[in-house]
PDB file of C-alpha atoms in Angstrom:
ATOM      1  CA  MET F 502     -26.989  -5.717 -13.388  1.00  0.00           C
ATOM      2  CA  THR F 503     -27.227  -2.015 -14.175  1.00  0.00           C
ATOM      3  CA  ILE F 504     -24.830   0.727 -13.142  1.00  0.00           C
ATOM      4  CA  SER F 505     -27.486   2.148 -10.797  1.00  0.00           C
ATOM      5  CA  GLU F 506     -27.879  -1.261  -9.108  1.00  0.00           C
ATOM      6  CA  ILE F 507     -24.124  -1.468  -8.618  1.00  0.00           C
ATOM      7  CA  ALA F 508     -24.054   2.107  -7.271  1.00  0.00           C
ATOM      8  CA  ALA F 509     -26.835   1.256  -4.804  1.00  0.00           C
ATOM      9  CA  LYS F 510     -24.843  -1.706  -3.496  1.00  0.00           C
ATOM     10  CA  ILE F 511     -21.704   0.407  -3.183  1.00  0.00           C
ATOM     11  CA  GLU F 512     -23.614   3.039  -1.193  1.00  0.00           C
ATOM     12  CA  ARG F 513     -24.437   0.384   1.432  1.00  0.00           C
ATOM     13  CA  LEU F 514     -20.766  -0.471   1.980  1.00  0.00           C
ATOM     14  CA  SER F 515     -18.575   0.861   4.774  1.00  0.00           C
ATOM     15  CA  PRO F 516     -16.098   3.657   3.927  1.00  0.00           C
ATOM     16  CA  GLN F 517     -13.228   1.132   4.004  1.00  0.00           C
ATOM     17  CA  GLN F 518     -15.064  -1.213   1.641  1.00  0.00           C
ATOM     18  CA  ARG F 519     -15.838   1.699  -0.699  1.00  0.00           C
ATOM     19  CA  GLU F 520     -12.131   2.527  -0.783  1.00  0.00           C
ATOM     20  CA  GLU F 521     -11.356  -1.090  -1.690  1.00  0.00           C
ATOM     21  CA  VAL F 522     -13.961  -0.981  -4.470  1.00  0.00           C
ATOM     22  CA  GLU F 523     -12.473   2.265  -5.788  1.00  0.00           C
ATOM     23  CA  GLN F 524      -8.955   0.798  -5.837  1.00  0.00           C
ATOM     24  CA  PHE F 525     -10.232  -2.345  -7.560  1.00  0.00           C
ATOM     25  CA  VAL F 526     -12.115  -0.377 -10.211  1.00  0.00           C
ATOM     26  CA  ASN F 527      -9.100   1.871 -10.794  1.00  0.00           C
ATOM     27  CA  LYS F 528      -6.896  -1.185 -11.228  1.00  0.00           C
ATOM     28  CA  LEU F 529      -9.345  -2.727 -13.706  1.00  0.00           C
ATOM     29  CA  ALA F 530      -9.656   0.533 -15.644  1.00  0.00           C
ATOM     30  CA  ASN F 531      -5.890   1.117 -15.679  1.00  0.00           C
ATOM     31  CA  PRO F 532      -3.566  -1.873 -15.265  1.00  0.00           C
ATOM     32  CA  ASN F 533      -0.721   0.566 -14.516  1.00  0.00           C
ATOM     33  CA  TYR F 534      -2.620   2.020 -11.532  1.00  0.00           C
ATOM     34  CA  PRO F 535      -0.318   1.977  -8.488  1.00  0.00           C
ATOM     35  CA  SER F 536      -0.919  -0.774  -5.986  1.00  0.00           C
ATOM     36  CA  PHE F 537      -0.768  -0.024  -2.284  1.00  0.00           C
ATOM     37  CA  SER F 538      -0.039  -3.579  -1.230  1.00  0.00           C
ATOM     38  CA  TRP F 539       2.886  -2.219   0.787  1.00  0.00           C
ATOM     39  CA  GLU F 540       0.558  -0.115   2.938  1.00  0.00           C
ATOM     40  CA  GLY F 541       1.150  -0.831   6.626  1.00  0.00           C
ATOM     41  CA  ALA F 542       4.248  -2.952   5.974  1.00  0.00           C
ATOM     42  CA  LEU F 543       6.383  -0.765   8.253  1.00  0.00           C
ATOM     43  CA  GLU F 544       3.785  -0.202  10.956  1.00  0.00           C
ATOM     44  CA  ASP F 545       5.816  -2.092  13.555  1.00  0.00           C
ATOM     45  CA  ILE F 546       8.725   0.380  13.293  1.00  0.00           C
ATOM     46  CA  ARG F 547       6.750   3.643  13.194  1.00  0.00           C
ATOM     47  CA  GLU F 548       7.878   4.565  16.714  1.00  0.00           C
ATOM     48  CA  GLU F 549      11.560   4.118  15.776  1.00  0.00           C
ATOM     49  CA  TYR F 550      11.774   6.546  12.855  1.00  0.00           C
ATOM     50  CA  THR F 551      10.459   9.978  11.911  1.00  0.00           C
ATOM     51  CA  SER F 552       9.003  10.284   8.410  1.00  0.00           C
ATOM     52  CA  VAL F 553      12.241  11.909   7.179  1.00  0.00           C
ATOM     53  CA  GLU F 554      14.384   9.174   8.740  1.00  0.00           C
ATOM     54  CA  LEU F 555      12.117   6.591   7.173  1.00  0.00           C
ATOM     55  CA  GLN F 556      12.498   8.238   3.746  1.00  0.00           C
ATOM     56  CA  HIS F 557      16.274   8.009   4.108  1.00  0.00           C
ATOM     57  CA  LYS F 558      16.043   4.411   5.279  1.00  0.00           C
ATOM     58  CA  ALA F 559      13.776   3.530   2.339  1.00  0.00           C
ATOM     59  CA  SER F 560      16.322   5.074  -0.042  1.00  0.00           C
ATOM     60  CA  GLU F 561      19.036   2.901   1.530  1.00  0.00           C
ATOM     61  CA  TRP F 562      16.844  -0.199   1.186  1.00  0.00           C
ATOM     62  CA  MET F 563      16.035   0.593  -2.465  1.00  0.00           C
ATOM     63  CA  ALA F 564      19.702   1.181  -3.287  1.00  0.00           C
ATOM     64  CA  ALA F 565      20.720  -2.072  -1.588  1.00  0.00           C
ATOM     65  CA  SER F 566      17.943  -3.896  -3.435  1.00  0.00           C
ATOM     66  CA  ALA F 567      19.040  -2.419  -6.775  1.00  0.00           C
ATOM     67  CA  LEU F 568      22.650  -3.450  -6.139  1.00  0.00           C
ATOM     68  CA  ARG F 569      21.528  -7.003  -5.415  1.00  0.00           C
ATOM     69  CA  GLY F 570      19.299  -6.969  -8.495  1.00  0.00           C
ATOM     70  CA  THR F 571      16.223  -7.907  -6.486  1.00  0.00           C
ATOM     71  CA  SER F 572      12.880  -6.240  -5.963  1.00  0.00           C
ATOM     72  CA  LEU F 573      12.260  -4.412  -2.717  1.00  0.00           C
ATOM     73  CA  ASP F 574       9.871  -6.056  -0.270  1.00  0.00           C
ATOM     74  CA  LEU F 575       9.419  -3.759   2.737  1.00  0.00           C
ATOM     75  CA  ARG F 576       8.146  -6.635   4.845  1.00  0.00           C
ATOM     76  CA  ASN F 577      11.687  -8.061   4.680  1.00  0.00           C
ATOM     77  CA  ALA F 578      13.673  -4.836   4.295  1.00  0.00           C
ATOM     78  CA  PRO F 579      17.367  -4.980   5.238  1.00  0.00           C
ATOM     79  CA  GLY F 580      17.916  -3.785   8.776  1.00  0.00           C
ATOM     80  CA  LYS F 581      14.271  -4.150   9.739  1.00  0.00           C
ATOM     81  CA  GLU F 582      13.885  -5.959  13.014  1.00  0.00           C
ATOM     82  CA  LYS F 583      11.474  -8.890  12.948  1.00  0.00           C
TER      83      LYS F 583
END
């Protein structure tokens, strides 16, 4: 398959699918490319916090995670209601 054939297929994708392709290609081209797997993880609490409050809360969660010696998983962040 040629680059132009791949480009033609990509052009037929939805904007969301194109974004996924771009992220995938970036990850392949650079293994250190940041992953956005956390995106949307805090959607259920967006009405509870302003962006500044959420930044402070995230700092608290990261500090607590560092003290425990664990990695931070925002889906199970301390203090987050389920």
